[in-house]
Amino acid sequence: MATLFTLNFVTPRATASLRDSTKGSPIKVPYLNQPWKRVLSPLESRRMQVRAAPDSLSEKVEQSIKEAQEACSDDPASGECVAAWDEVEELSAAASHARDRLKDNDPLENYCKDNPETDECKTYDN
Amino acid sequence: MAVCSAYTTQSLNSTCSISTPAKTHLGFHQKEVVFYRRSSKRGGSGSSSGPCVITCSAGDSQTVVIGLAADSGCGKSTFMRRLTSVFGGAAEPPKGGNPDSNTLISDMTTVICLDDYHSLDRTGRKEKGVTALDPRANDFDLMYEQVKAIKSGVAVDKPIYNHVTGLLDPPELIKPPKILVIEGLHPMFDERVRDLLDFSIYLDISNEVKFAWKIQRDMAERGHSLESIKASIEARKPDFDAYIDPQKKYADAVIEVLPTQLIPDDNEGKVLRVRLIMKEGVKHFSPVYLFDEGSTISWIPCGRKLTCSYPGIKFHYGPDTYFGNEVSILEMDGQFDRLDELIYVESHLSNISTKFYGEVTQQMLKHADFPGSNNGTGLFQTIVGLKIRDLYEQITSSKTAAPLEATKA
């Protein structure tokens, strides 16, 4: 099942560290140089879109899973165990939202949102 | 549109002053100006020289409040994006504020995440051994106060729960919008908050589908494995069944997502069977129906006029009871592969509150990259969004009609 995922080891770290330090400035998106990895036809499932969340969140998720497994090894029904897995769930959701946000940061779209009348951004709908 | 009406009141005070009381004997949270006039004659009965109270109320000071209950926290979820898109514009986090804010603001709508009303932050919950699903971790009094205030047109300072750090951040200002959506785990849990809602929706995902979706979401993360995902779901299940699930009986619309019945032994969770359960008798809400309201219809659109690929599409519509309430259920099983399937289905649905032919299809295409755009989840979410727009328009037009009658009388 792992072969279905395309993992970019190099560029997500660059984008992640860029994102942490300069929030708001445009990010270099690796897919501009590798367009075959980017485009999906509409109505197709998103299973090919795989990119790890920013490092700090990913590490938090990993750590929380370890803690939850430790907490549950003593007593699976205790409050600590349940709260620990709830934390895992919360962090996984936050990581997935962060991933979506990274994906949404298309520099062209961001530019066109503010400057729709420029040549690159004009749309001829009607 | 502002309506001002003048009243005279008897008062023994005889000083000139202008005051704006927050709440008067009229009982409204409105901006009021009280003019006092110095009167030399005192104790006159029925004298028209008493002080005048002029009250002005803006026609749209009453915000329409929608509640959305769904598991697994809040955020920029697909339903909210579809809903705000129906009203036009994209919803974005408040500019210049906390970057980890959960709030989304667009022209017409503001979406508030109910996680912001956690009374215990992550460490607090860990110490007490309590999940976020537990009512003990949430401040329902504050939730009720603030939703009530926003509904009556007063801006509030709402706390922020930071999902990344797990701490409660300093509050942000929320100005009353035209439509307020409160999204989270417990919008219908507290009875007082429930009474403030004009419309409520519950997203009921079945266990198999939930498991499949969480696998898709979490397998990209290092550290997660099938076992950890399963353990996480199992651990939260008791609290979920005790506190979150019972809210579905209060919802006006329930979107239930189940595994498909078209493919035997399907465990991938790609093709879904989605049921839109609509409560009958809700004010300003008329359920969607197929062909004939109140009857039971089974419909397979694929045939001579429309060719579908495997596994096809199957619709079902009929009246039913759900937790003791009369409901109508519209059900779709299968997937859309092509645009013309979608438009064909839309043309046969009735009461979908579209403003023009093909609006549902257009909305679905606008967000074709969202998950669920090719099955019942996207379709019903879009339809519910259109019903909410219709509900909003009905409420606001009935409110502007009422003050007009008052001034005539």
Coordinates of C-alpha atoms in Angstrom, one line a residue:
Chain A
M1 CA 0.0 0.0 0.0
A2 CA 3.0 2.3 0.6
T3 CA 3.9 2.3 -3.1
L4 CA 0.7 4.1 -3.9
F5 CA 1.9 7.2 -2.1
T6 CA 4.4 9.7 -3.5
L7 CA 6.6 11.0 -0.7
N8 CA 8.6 14.1 -1.3
F9 CA 11.4 13.9 1.3
V10 CA 13.2 17.0 0.3
T11 CA 10.8 19.8 -0.5
P12 CA 8.2 19.5 2.2
R13 CA 10.8 20.3 4.8
A14 CA 11.9 23.3 2.9
T15 CA 8.3 24.5 2.6
A16 CA 7.6 23.7 6.2
S17 CA 10.6 25.6 7.6
L18 CA 9.8 28.5 5.2
R19 CA 6.2 28.5 6.4
D20 CA 7.2 28.6 10.1
S21 CA 9.6 31.5 9.7
T22 CA 7.8 33.7 7.2
K23 CA 4.1 33.3 7.6
G24 CA 2.3 35.1 4.8
S25 CA 5.0 35.4 2.2
P26 CA 4.7 33.3 -0.9
I27 CA 6.1 29.7 -0.6
K28 CA 8.0 27.9 -3.3
V29 CA 5.8 25.1 -4.3
P30 CA 7.7 22.0 -5.5
Y31 CA 4.9 21.0 -7.9
L32 CA 5.6 23.9 -10.2
N33 CA 8.7 22.1 -11.2
Q34 CA 7.1 18.7 -11.3
P35 CA 3.6 19.4 -12.7
W36 CA 2.8 15.7 -13.3
K37 CA 2.6 15.3 -9.5
R38 CA 0.2 18.1 -9.1
V39 CA -2.9 17.9 -11.2
L40 CA -5.8 15.6 -10.5
S41 CA -8.9 15.4 -12.7
P42 CA -12.1 16.6 -11.0
L43 CA -14.3 14.0 -9.4
E44 CA -11.3 11.7 -8.7
S45 CA -10.4 10.7 -5.2
R46 CA -7.6 12.3 -3.3
R47 CA -5.7 9.2 -2.4
M48 CA -2.6 10.4 -4.4
Q49 CA -2.3 13.6 -2.4
V50 CA 0.2 12.7 0.3
R51 CA 2.5 15.2 2.0
A52 CA 3.4 15.1 5.6
A53 CA 2.2 18.0 7.8
P54 CA 4.7 20.5 9.1
D55 CA 7.4 18.9 11.2
S56 CA 6.5 20.1 14.6
L57 CA 2.9 18.8 14.2
S58 CA 4.0 15.5 12.8
E59 CA 6.4 15.1 15.7
K60 CA 3.6 15.9 18.1
V61 CA 1.3 13.3 16.5
E62 CA 4.0 10.7 16.7
Q63 CA 4.8 11.5 20.3
S64 CA 1.2 11.5 21.3
I65 CA 0.6 8.1 19.8
K66 CA 3.6 6.7 21.8
E67 CA 2.2 8.3 25.0
A68 CA -1.3 6.9 24.3
Q69 CA 0.1 3.4 23.8
E70 CA 2.0 3.7 27.1
A71 CA -1.0 5.0 29.0
C72 CA -3.2 2.2 27.7
S73 CA -0.8 -0.6 28.4
D74 CA -1.7 -0.3 32.1
D75 CA -5.5 0.0 31.9
P76 CA -7.3 0.3 28.6
A77 CA -10.5 1.5 30.1
S78 CA -9.0 4.3 32.3
G79 CA -9.6 8.0 31.8
E80 CA -5.9 8.6 31.0
C81 CA -6.0 6.1 28.2
V82 CA -9.1 7.6 26.7
A83 CA -7.9 11.1 27.0
A84 CA -4.6 10.2 25.5
W85 CA -6.2 8.7 22.4
D86 CA -8.5 11.7 22.2
E87 CA -5.4 13.9 22.1
V88 CA -4.0 11.7 19.2
E89 CA -7.3 12.3 17.3
E90 CA -7.1 16.0 17.9
L91 CA -3.5 16.3 16.8
S92 CA -4.2 14.1 13.7
A93 CA -7.1 16.4 12.7
A94 CA -4.9 19.5 13.2
A95 CA -2.1 17.8 11.1
S96 CA -4.5 17.0 8.3
H97 CA -5.8 20.6 8.3
A98 CA -2.3 21.9 8.2
R99 CA -1.6 19.6 5.2
D100 CA -4.7 20.9 3.5
R101 CA -3.6 24.5 4.1
L102 CA -0.1 23.8 2.7
K103 CA -1.8 22.3 -0.4
D104 CA -4.0 25.3 -0.8
N105 CA -1.2 27.7 -1.0
D106 CA -1.0 28.1 -4.8
P107 CA 1.0 31.3 -5.4
L108 CA -0.8 32.0 -8.6
E109 CA -4.2 31.7 -7.0
N110 CA -3.1 33.9 -4.1
Y111 CA -1.8 36.6 -6.5
C112 CA -4.9 36.5 -8.6
K113 CA -7.2 36.9 -5.6
D114 CA -5.7 40.3 -5.1
N115 CA -5.1 41.2 -8.7
P116 CA -7.8 39.8 -10.9
E117 CA -7.4 42.3 -13.7
T118 CA -3.8 41.4 -14.6
D119 CA -3.1 39.4 -17.7
E120 CA -2.3 36.1 -15.9
C121 CA -5.5 36.3 -14.0
K122 CA -8.1 37.4 -16.4
T123 CA -11.0 34.9 -16.9
Y124 CA -13.3 35.1 -19.8
D125 CA -16.5 33.5 -18.5
N126 CA -19.0 35.7 -20.2
Chain B
M1 CA -33.4 49.2 7.1
A2 CA -34.1 50.9 10.4
V3 CA -37.5 51.3 11.9
C4 CA -38.0 54.0 14.6
S5 CA -41.0 54.3 16.7
A6 CA -41.7 56.9 19.3
Y7 CA -43.4 56.1 22.6
T8 CA -44.3 58.4 25.5
T9 CA -43.7 57.3 29.0
Q10 CA -44.8 58.7 32.3
S11 CA -41.8 59.6 34.4
L12 CA -41.3 61.7 37.6
N13 CA -37.8 62.6 36.5
S14 CA -37.5 66.1 35.3
T15 CA -33.9 66.4 34.1
C16 CA -32.8 66.6 30.5
S17 CA -30.6 63.7 29.6
I18 CA -29.9 61.4 26.8
S19 CA -29.2 57.8 27.9
T20 CA -28.9 54.6 26.0
P21 CA -30.0 51.8 28.3
A22 CA -29.0 48.3 27.2
K23 CA -32.4 46.9 28.2
T24 CA -35.5 48.8 28.7
H25 CA -39.0 47.9 29.9
L26 CA -39.6 46.9 26.3
G27 CA -37.2 44.1 26.8
F28 CA -35.2 44.4 23.6
H29 CA -31.5 44.6 23.2
Q30 CA -31.7 47.6 20.9
K31 CA -30.1 51.0 20.7
E32 CA -32.6 53.3 22.4
V33 CA -32.5 57.1 23.0
V34 CA -34.5 58.5 25.8
F35 CA -35.3 62.2 25.8
Y36 CA -36.3 63.7 29.0
R37 CA -38.0 67.1 29.0
R38 CA -38.2 69.4 32.0
S39 CA -41.8 69.6 32.9
S40 CA -43.1 72.3 35.2
K41 CA -46.3 70.6 35.8
R42 CA -46.0 67.5 37.9
G43 CA -48.5 64.8 38.6
G44 CA -50.6 65.5 35.6
S45 CA -52.5 62.5 34.6
G46 CA -52.3 61.4 31.0
S47 CA -50.3 64.5 30.1
S48 CA -48.7 64.3 26.7
S49 CA -45.7 66.4 27.9
G50 CA -44.0 63.4 29.4
P51 CA -40.6 62.2 28.2
C52 CA -40.4 60.4 24.9
V53 CA -38.6 57.2 24.2
I54 CA -37.6 56.7 20.6
T55 CA -36.4 53.2 19.8
C56 CA -34.6 52.2 16.6
S57 CA -34.1 48.7 15.6
A58 CA -32.2 47.7 12.5
G59 CA -34.1 45.3 10.3
D60 CA -31.4 42.6 10.3
S61 CA -30.1 42.9 13.9
Q62 CA -31.5 39.4 14.5
T63 CA -28.8 36.9 13.3
V64 CA -29.9 33.6 11.9
V65 CA -28.2 30.8 13.9
I66 CA -27.4 27.4 12.3
G67 CA -26.0 24.5 14.3
L68 CA -23.8 21.8 12.8
A69 CA -22.8 18.8 14.8
A70 CA -20.0 16.5 13.6
D71 CA -17.3 14.4 15.1
S72 CA -13.6 15.0 15.1
G73 CA -13.4 18.7 15.9
C74 CA -13.8 21.6 13.6
G75 CA -11.8 23.5 11.0
K76 CA -12.0 24.3 7.4
S77 CA -14.3 21.3 6.8
T78 CA -15.9 20.6 3.5
F79 CA -19.5 21.2 4.6
M80 CA -18.7 24.7 5.8
R81 CA -16.9 25.6 2.6
R82 CA -19.8 24.4 0.5
L83 CA -22.3 26.2 2.8
T84 CA -20.5 29.6 2.7
S85 CA -20.0 29.2 -1.1
V86 CA -23.8 28.9 -1.6
F87 CA -24.1 32.4 -0.1
G88 CA -21.3 33.6 -2.2
G89 CA -17.7 34.4 -1.4
A90 CA -15.1 32.3 0.3
A91 CA -14.9 32.1 4.1
E92 CA -11.5 33.0 5.5
P93 CA -10.0 33.3 8.9
P94 CA -10.2 36.7 10.4
K95 CA -7.4 38.9 9.0
G96 CA -4.8 40.2 11.3
G97 CA -5.9 38.1 14.2
N98 CA -4.6 34.9 15.8
P99 CA -3.3 32.7 12.9
D100 CA -4.6 29.6 14.7
S101 CA -8.1 30.9 15.0
N102 CA -10.8 28.5 14.2
T103 CA -13.3 31.1 13.1
L104 CA -14.2 31.6 9.4
I105 CA -15.7 34.9 8.1
S106 CA -17.3 35.6 4.8
D107 CA -19.6 38.4 3.7
M108 CA -22.8 36.8 4.9
T109 CA -21.7 34.1 7.3
T110 CA -19.4 33.6 10.3
V111 CA -18.5 30.1 11.4
I112 CA -17.6 29.6 15.0
C113 CA -15.9 26.4 16.2
L114 CA -17.4 25.2 19.5
D115 CA -14.0 23.9 20.5
D116 CA -13.4 27.5 21.5
Y117 CA -15.7 27.0 24.5
H118 CA -13.5 24.3 26.0
S119 CA -13.2 24.9 29.7
L120 CA -10.3 22.6 30.0
D121 CA -7.3 22.8 27.7
R122 CA -5.3 19.8 26.6
T123 CA -3.2 19.4 29.8
G124 CA -6.3 20.0 31.9
R125 CA -8.2 17.3 30.2
K126 CA -5.2 14.9 30.5
E127 CA -5.0 15.5 34.2
K128 CA -8.7 14.8 34.7
G129 CA -8.7 11.9 32.3
V130 CA -11.5 13.5 30.3
T131 CA -12.0 13.7 26.5
A132 CA -13.1 16.8 24.5
L133 CA -16.4 14.9 23.9
D134 CA -17.2 15.1 27.6
P135 CA -19.5 17.9 28.6
R136 CA -17.3 18.5 31.6
A137 CA -14.6 19.9 29.3
N138 CA -16.9 22.5 27.8
D139 CA -18.3 25.8 29.2
F140 CA -22.0 25.7 28.1
D141 CA -22.9 28.8 30.1
L142 CA -20.4 30.9 28.2
M143 CA -21.5 29.3 24.9
Y144 CA -25.2 30.1 25.6
E145 CA -24.4 33.7 26.7
Q146 CA -22.3 34.5 23.7
V147 CA -24.6 32.9 21.1
K148 CA -27.5 34.7 22.6
A149 CA -25.6 38.0 22.5
I150 CA -24.6 37.5 18.9
K151 CA -28.1 36.6 17.9
S152 CA -29.4 39.8 19.3
G153 CA -26.8 41.9 17.6
V154 CA -24.1 42.4 20.3
A155 CA -20.5 41.7 19.4
V156 CA -18.6 39.4 21.8
D157 CA -15.1 38.5 22.8
K158 CA -14.9 34.8 22.1
P159 CA -12.0 32.7 23.5
I160 CA -9.8 30.8 21.0
Y161 CA -8.9 27.2 21.5
N162 CA -5.6 26.6 19.7
H163 CA -5.6 23.1 18.2
V164 CA -1.9 23.1 17.6
T165 CA -0.7 24.0 21.1
G166 CA -3.8 22.7 22.9
L167 CA -4.1 26.0 24.9
L168 CA -6.8 28.6 25.3
D169 CA -5.6 31.7 23.6
P170 CA -6.7 35.3 24.2
P171 CA -10.2 36.1 22.9
E172 CA -11.0 37.6 19.5
L173 CA -13.9 39.9 18.7
I174 CA -16.8 38.4 16.8
K175 CA -19.2 40.9 15.3
P176 CA -22.8 39.7 14.6
P177 CA -23.1 38.5 11.1
K178 CA -26.2 37.9 9.1
I179 CA -25.8 34.1 9.5
L180 CA -23.9 32.5 12.4
V181 CA -23.0 28.9 12.1
I182 CA -21.9 27.1 15.2
E183 CA -20.0 24.0 14.3
G184 CA -18.6 21.4 16.7
L185 CA -19.3 18.5 18.9
H186 CA -22.1 19.9 21.1
P187 CA -24.2 22.5 19.4
M188 CA -27.4 20.7 20.4
F189 CA -26.3 19.3 23.7
D190 CA -27.4 22.2 25.9
E191 CA -31.1 22.9 25.8
R192 CA -30.7 26.7 26.0
V193 CA -28.4 26.8 23.0
R194 CA -30.7 24.4 21.2
D195 CA -33.5 26.8 21.5
L196 CA -31.4 29.6 20.0
L197 CA -30.8 27.6 16.8
D198 CA -33.0 28.4 13.8
F199 CA -31.8 25.2 12.0
S200 CA -29.7 22.3 13.1
I201 CA -27.8 19.6 11.1
Y202 CA -26.1 16.5 12.3
L203 CA -23.5 14.6 10.2
D204 CA -23.9 10.9 11.1
I205 CA -21.0 8.9 9.8
S206 CA -21.3 5.1 10.3
N207 CA -18.4 3.3 11.9
E208 CA -17.1 1.6 8.8
V209 CA -17.0 4.8 6.8
K210 CA -15.5 6.7 9.7
F211 CA -12.7 4.1 9.9
A212 CA -12.1 4.2 6.1
W213 CA -11.9 8.0 6.1
K214 CA -9.6 8.2 9.1
I215 CA -7.3 5.7 7.4
Q216 CA -7.2 7.9 4.4
R217 CA -6.5 10.9 6.5
D218 CA -3.9 9.5 8.9
M219 CA -1.9 7.0 7.0
A220 CA 0.3 9.8 5.6
E221 CA 1.4 10.7 9.1
R222 CA 4.5 9.0 10.5
G223 CA 3.7 7.2 13.7
H224 CA 0.2 6.2 12.7
S225 CA -0.6 2.6 11.9
L226 CA -3.8 0.8 11.3
E227 CA -3.8 -0.3 15.0
S228 CA -3.3 3.2 16.3
I229 CA -6.2 4.5 14.2
K230 CA -8.4 1.7 15.3
A231 CA -7.4 2.2 19.0
S232 CA -8.1 5.9 18.8
I233 CA -11.6 5.3 17.4
E234 CA -12.4 2.6 19.9
A235 CA -11.2 4.7 22.8
R236 CA -13.4 7.6 21.9
K237 CA -16.5 5.5 21.1
P238 CA -18.0 5.3 24.7
D239 CA -17.9 9.1 25.1
F240 CA -19.1 9.7 21.6
D241 CA -22.1 7.3 22.1
A242 CA -23.0 8.9 25.4
Y243 CA -22.7 12.6 24.6
I244 CA -22.6 13.3 20.9
D245 CA -24.8 10.7 19.2
P246 CA -27.9 11.5 21.2
Q247 CA -27.9 15.0 19.6
K248 CA -29.2 13.5 16.3
K249 CA -32.7 13.3 17.6
Y250 CA -32.9 17.0 18.0
A251 CA -31.5 17.8 14.5
D252 CA -33.8 19.2 11.8
A253 CA -31.7 17.5 9.1
V254 CA -29.4 14.5 9.5
I255 CA -27.0 13.5 6.8
E256 CA -26.2 9.8 7.4
V257 CA -23.3 8.2 5.5
L258 CA -23.3 4.5 5.2
P259 CA -21.4 1.9 3.2
T260 CA -22.9 1.2 -0.2
Q261 CA -25.3 -1.6 -0.8
L262 CA -24.6 -1.7 -4.6
I263 CA -21.3 -3.5 -4.2
P264 CA -21.4 -6.6 -2.2
D265 CA -18.6 -6.9 0.5
D266 CA -17.2 -3.5 -0.3
N267 CA -14.8 -2.4 2.4
E268 CA -13.0 0.4 0.6
G269 CA -15.6 3.0 1.5
K270 CA -15.2 4.8 -1.8
V271 CA -18.9 4.3 -3.0
L272 CA -21.2 5.6 -0.3
R273 CA -24.9 5.4 0.5
V274 CA -26.0 8.7 1.9
R275 CA -29.4 9.4 3.5
L276 CA -30.8 12.9 4.0
I277 CA -33.3 12.7 6.9
M278 CA -35.4 15.8 7.0
K279 CA -37.7 16.6 9.9
E280 CA -41.3 17.5 9.0
G281 CA -43.0 20.5 10.3
V282 CA -39.9 22.7 10.8
K283 CA -40.6 26.3 10.3
H284 CA -39.3 27.8 7.0
F285 CA -38.0 24.4 5.9
S286 CA -39.8 22.2 3.3
P287 CA -38.1 18.8 2.7
V288 CA -36.7 17.9 -0.7
Y289 CA -38.7 15.2 -2.4
L290 CA -38.7 13.0 -5.5
F291 CA -41.7 13.0 -7.9
D292 CA -44.5 13.0 -5.3
E293 CA -44.3 14.3 -1.8
G294 CA -45.2 11.9 0.9
S295 CA -45.1 8.8 -1.2
T296 CA -42.4 6.1 -1.3
I297 CA -40.3 6.2 -4.5
S298 CA -37.5 4.0 -5.6
W299 CA -35.6 5.4 -8.6
I300 CA -32.7 4.2 -10.7
P301 CA -32.0 7.0 -13.1
C302 CA -29.7 4.9 -15.3
G303 CA -31.4 3.4 -18.3
R304 CA -32.3 4.5 -21.7
K305 CA -31.9 8.2 -21.3
L306 CA -28.9 8.1 -19.1
T307 CA -26.0 5.6 -19.2
C308 CA -24.0 5.2 -15.9
S309 CA -20.9 3.3 -15.2
Y310 CA -20.6 0.7 -12.5
P311 CA -21.9 0.6 -9.8
G312 CA -24.6 3.1 -11.0
I313 CA -26.9 5.3 -9.0
K314 CA -29.9 4.4 -6.9
F315 CA -32.3 6.8 -5.2
H316 CA -35.0 6.2 -2.6
Y317 CA -37.4 8.6 -1.1
G318 CA -40.1 8.1 1.5
P319 CA -41.7 9.1 4.7
D320 CA -40.5 7.5 8.0
T321 CA -40.2 8.1 11.7
Y322 CA -36.9 8.9 13.3
F323 CA -36.6 8.9 17.1
G324 CA -40.3 9.5 17.3
N325 CA -40.4 12.4 14.8
E326 CA -42.0 12.4 11.4
V327 CA -39.4 12.6 8.7
S328 CA -38.9 12.3 5.0
I329 CA -35.8 10.5 3.9
L330 CA -34.1 11.0 0.6
E331 CA -31.4 8.5 -0.1
M332 CA -28.7 8.2 -2.7
D333 CA -26.4 5.2 -3.3
G334 CA -23.7 5.3 -5.8
Q335 CA -21.5 7.8 -7.6
F336 CA -21.7 10.5 -10.2
D337 CA -19.2 10.0 -13.0
R338 CA -20.3 12.6 -15.4
L339 CA -21.8 16.0 -15.4
D340 CA -25.0 15.0 -17.3
E341 CA -25.8 12.4 -14.6
L342 CA -25.7 15.2 -12.0
I343 CA -27.9 17.5 -14.0
Y344 CA -30.3 14.7 -14.8
V345 CA -30.7 13.9 -11.2
E346 CA -31.1 17.6 -10.2
S347 CA -33.8 18.1 -12.8
H348 CA -35.9 15.4 -11.1
L349 CA -35.6 16.5 -7.5
S350 CA -38.3 18.9 -6.2
N351 CA -38.2 21.5 -3.5
I352 CA -34.5 22.0 -3.7
S353 CA -34.8 25.8 -3.4
T354 CA -32.5 26.7 -6.3
K355 CA -32.8 30.1 -7.9
F356 CA -32.1 28.8 -11.4
Y357 CA -32.0 25.5 -13.2
G358 CA -28.7 23.7 -12.7
E359 CA -27.7 25.6 -9.5
V360 CA -26.9 22.5 -7.6
T361 CA -24.8 21.1 -10.4
Q362 CA -23.0 24.5 -10.7
Q363 CA -22.2 24.5 -7.0
M364 CA -20.9 20.9 -7.1
L365 CA -18.7 21.7 -10.1
K366 CA -17.3 24.8 -8.4
H367 CA -15.9 22.6 -5.7
A368 CA -15.2 19.5 -7.7
D369 CA -11.9 19.0 -5.8
F370 CA -13.7 18.7 -2.5
P371 CA -14.2 15.2 -1.2
G372 CA -17.6 13.8 -1.8
S373 CA -18.2 15.8 -4.9
N374 CA -19.1 12.7 -6.8
N375 CA -21.6 11.2 -4.4
G376 CA -24.5 11.9 -2.1
T377 CA -22.4 13.6 0.6
G378 CA -21.6 16.6 -1.7
L379 CA -25.0 16.6 -3.3
F380 CA -26.9 16.6 0.0
Q381 CA -24.5 19.1 1.6
T382 CA -25.1 21.4 -1.3
I383 CA -28.9 21.0 -1.1
V384 CA -28.9 21.6 2.6
G385 CA -26.9 24.8 1.9
L386 CA -29.5 25.9 -0.5
K387 CA -32.3 25.1 2.0
I388 CA -30.5 27.2 4.6
R389 CA -30.3 30.1 2.2
D390 CA -34.0 29.7 1.6
L391 CA -34.6 29.6 5.3
Y392 CA -32.6 32.7 5.8
E393 CA -34.5 34.6 3.1
Q394 CA -37.8 33.6 4.6
I395 CA -36.8 34.7 8.1
T396 CA -35.5 38.0 7.0
S397 CA -38.4 38.8 4.8
S398 CA -40.8 37.9 7.6
K399 CA -38.9 40.2 10.0
T400 CA -39.0 43.2 7.7
A401 CA -42.7 42.6 7.2
A402 CA -43.4 42.7 11.0
P403 CA -42.1 46.1 11.8
L404 CA -43.9 47.6 8.8
E405 CA -47.2 46.3 10.2
A406 CA -46.3 47.8 13.6
T407 CA -45.8 51.2 12.1
K408 CA -49.1 51.0 10.2
A409 CA -51.0 50.2 13.4

